[in-house]
C-alpha atoms as one frame of an Amber mdcrd trajectory, in Angstrom:
protein
  -0.019  -0.002  -0.008   1.164   3.478  -0.811   0.712   6.520   1.443   0.930
  10.065   0.221   2.150  12.849   2.553   0.545  16.215   2.181   2.180  19.296
   3.718  -0.156  22.178   4.467   1.435  25.554   4.487   0.247  27.988   7.138
  -0.222  31.592   6.365   2.916  33.635   7.261   1.075  35.345  10.159   0.323
  31.882  11.612   3.892  30.541  11.537   5.580  30.318  14.896   8.112  32.997
  15.531  11.599  31.712  16.285  14.841  33.374  17.190  16.111  32.515  13.720
  13.147  34.115  11.980  13.310  37.203  14.177  17.037  37.579  13.616  16.608
  37.090   9.834  13.901  39.744   9.804  16.033  42.117  11.839  19.037  41.804
   9.524  16.864  42.461   6.470  15.953  45.934   7.754  18.793  46.818  10.185
  20.278  50.106   8.894  23.682  49.498  10.502  23.971  46.011   9.037  22.776
  47.101   5.578  25.134  50.083   5.612  28.142  47.898   6.527  27.273  45.345
   3.858  26.839  48.061   1.237  30.075  49.756   2.335  32.026  46.548   1.998
  30.658  45.921  -1.515  31.164  49.548  -2.576  34.733  49.528  -1.166  35.452
  46.270  -3.041  34.189  47.718  -6.327  36.223  50.891  -5.841  39.345  48.877
  -4.821  39.072  46.951  -8.091  38.782  50.153 -10.040  41.618  51.947  -8.223
  43.990  48.977  -8.506  45.040  50.393 -11.862  46.333  53.461 -10.038  48.123
  51.338  -7.449  45.915  52.541  -4.580  43.164  51.097  -2.467  40.000  53.110
  -2.006  40.992  53.775   1.638  44.402  55.171   0.482  42.745  57.241  -2.199
  40.205  58.664   0.220  42.887  59.549   2.756  45.014  61.227   0.106  41.959
  63.253  -0.937  41.238  64.112   2.690  44.791  65.344   3.188  44.841  67.280
  -0.110  41.552  68.994   0.659  42.135  69.575   4.373  41.465  73.073   5.753
  43.188  71.796   8.928  46.263  69.794   8.089  46.854  68.447  11.630  46.485
  64.788  12.411  43.710  65.620  14.889  41.831  67.674  12.267  42.057  64.900
   9.705  40.850  62.380  12.276  37.879  64.533  13.140  36.919  65.032   9.491
  37.129  61.285   8.919  35.260  60.382  12.041  38.177  58.372  13.378  40.173
  58.555  16.580  43.671  59.920  16.362  45.441  56.624  16.907  43.547  54.977
  13.957  44.238  58.044  11.768  47.887  57.941  12.789  48.181  54.230  11.780
  46.548  54.965   8.385  48.791  58.018   7.798  51.857  56.001   8.806  51.142
  53.538   5.935  51.154  56.443   3.486  54.360  57.793   5.032  55.971  54.385
   4.502  54.862  54.513   0.861  56.422  57.941   0.457  53.081  59.587  -0.286
  52.780  61.880   2.772  54.996  63.539   5.278  54.300  64.319   8.948  56.038
  66.877  11.137  55.479  68.484  14.557  53.715  71.824  14.475  56.191  74.549
  15.517  53.987  76.404  18.005  52.528  73.196  19.548  54.884  70.214  19.707
  51.952  67.907  20.649  50.265  68.437  17.227  51.492  66.943  13.983  50.874
  68.443  10.524  50.275  66.120   7.511  50.769  66.971   3.853  51.225  65.199
   0.531  54.727  64.680  -0.827  55.421  65.468  -4.441  55.088  61.751  -5.163
  51.795  61.658  -3.234  50.425  64.633  -5.168  51.414  63.048  -8.489  49.925
  59.691  -7.450  46.656  61.341  -6.421  46.499  63.395  -9.608  47.058  60.217
 -11.704  44.468  58.328  -9.650  41.664  60.903 -10.039  40.683  59.935 -13.613
  40.838  56.225 -12.639  38.623  57.020  -9.630  36.154  58.975 -11.793  35.777
  56.018 -14.148  35.355  53.511 -11.275  32.949  55.855  -9.513  30.821  56.364
 -12.666  30.704  52.575 -13.234  29.576  51.980  -9.677  27.001  54.790  -9.828
  25.589  53.312 -13.023  25.393  49.944 -11.315  23.608  51.407  -8.234  21.466
  53.854 -10.135  21.312  57.635  -9.627  18.649  57.536  -6.898  20.542  55.044
  -4.702  23.852  56.926  -5.304  22.272  60.223  -4.333  20.648  58.670  -1.296
  24.033  57.514   0.023  25.433  61.063  -0.327  22.293  62.572   1.199  22.407
  60.175   4.186  25.996  61.156   4.879  25.166  64.846   4.712  22.136  64.537
   6.991  24.051  62.437   9.562  26.994  64.907   9.508  24.583  67.786  10.133
  22.832  65.975  12.964  26.146  65.108  14.592  27.330  68.715  14.261  24.067
  69.969  15.733  24.479  67.568  18.635  27.920  68.993  19.444  26.589  72.594
  19.777
């Protein structure tokens, strides 16, 4: 004799909730998780594009931060990047080792260190900018203009909120 098994599916609202289902649901909408996952993927795409210039996206971003800095101190750079000074110092030290930046004590305050691009660093950044533009355009096309704009807008809004909180 042959028996047939029939599985009845319950409506989603009738399914028992489990830790696994709750955690899965949380990850699907968690802004921090989604932002980190997107950042990893975006960084990976930009790293691939910038490899032709011999830089990672983190190195490129730090060179841009230094080149555009209104405050060239290590502390000022760390604040603009949202990093603590020891993390910024480690990142800058890697660029110093590569001969792309120099660091020196500030004359009037020996506790502060100024950071600037070397001639090699400036040339490397100038050569990397067209490579970055191409990689950035390719990524923006992949993401679409609305999503790309939303990333920029989110950063601006969060920066403004953080600045308002410091006042």
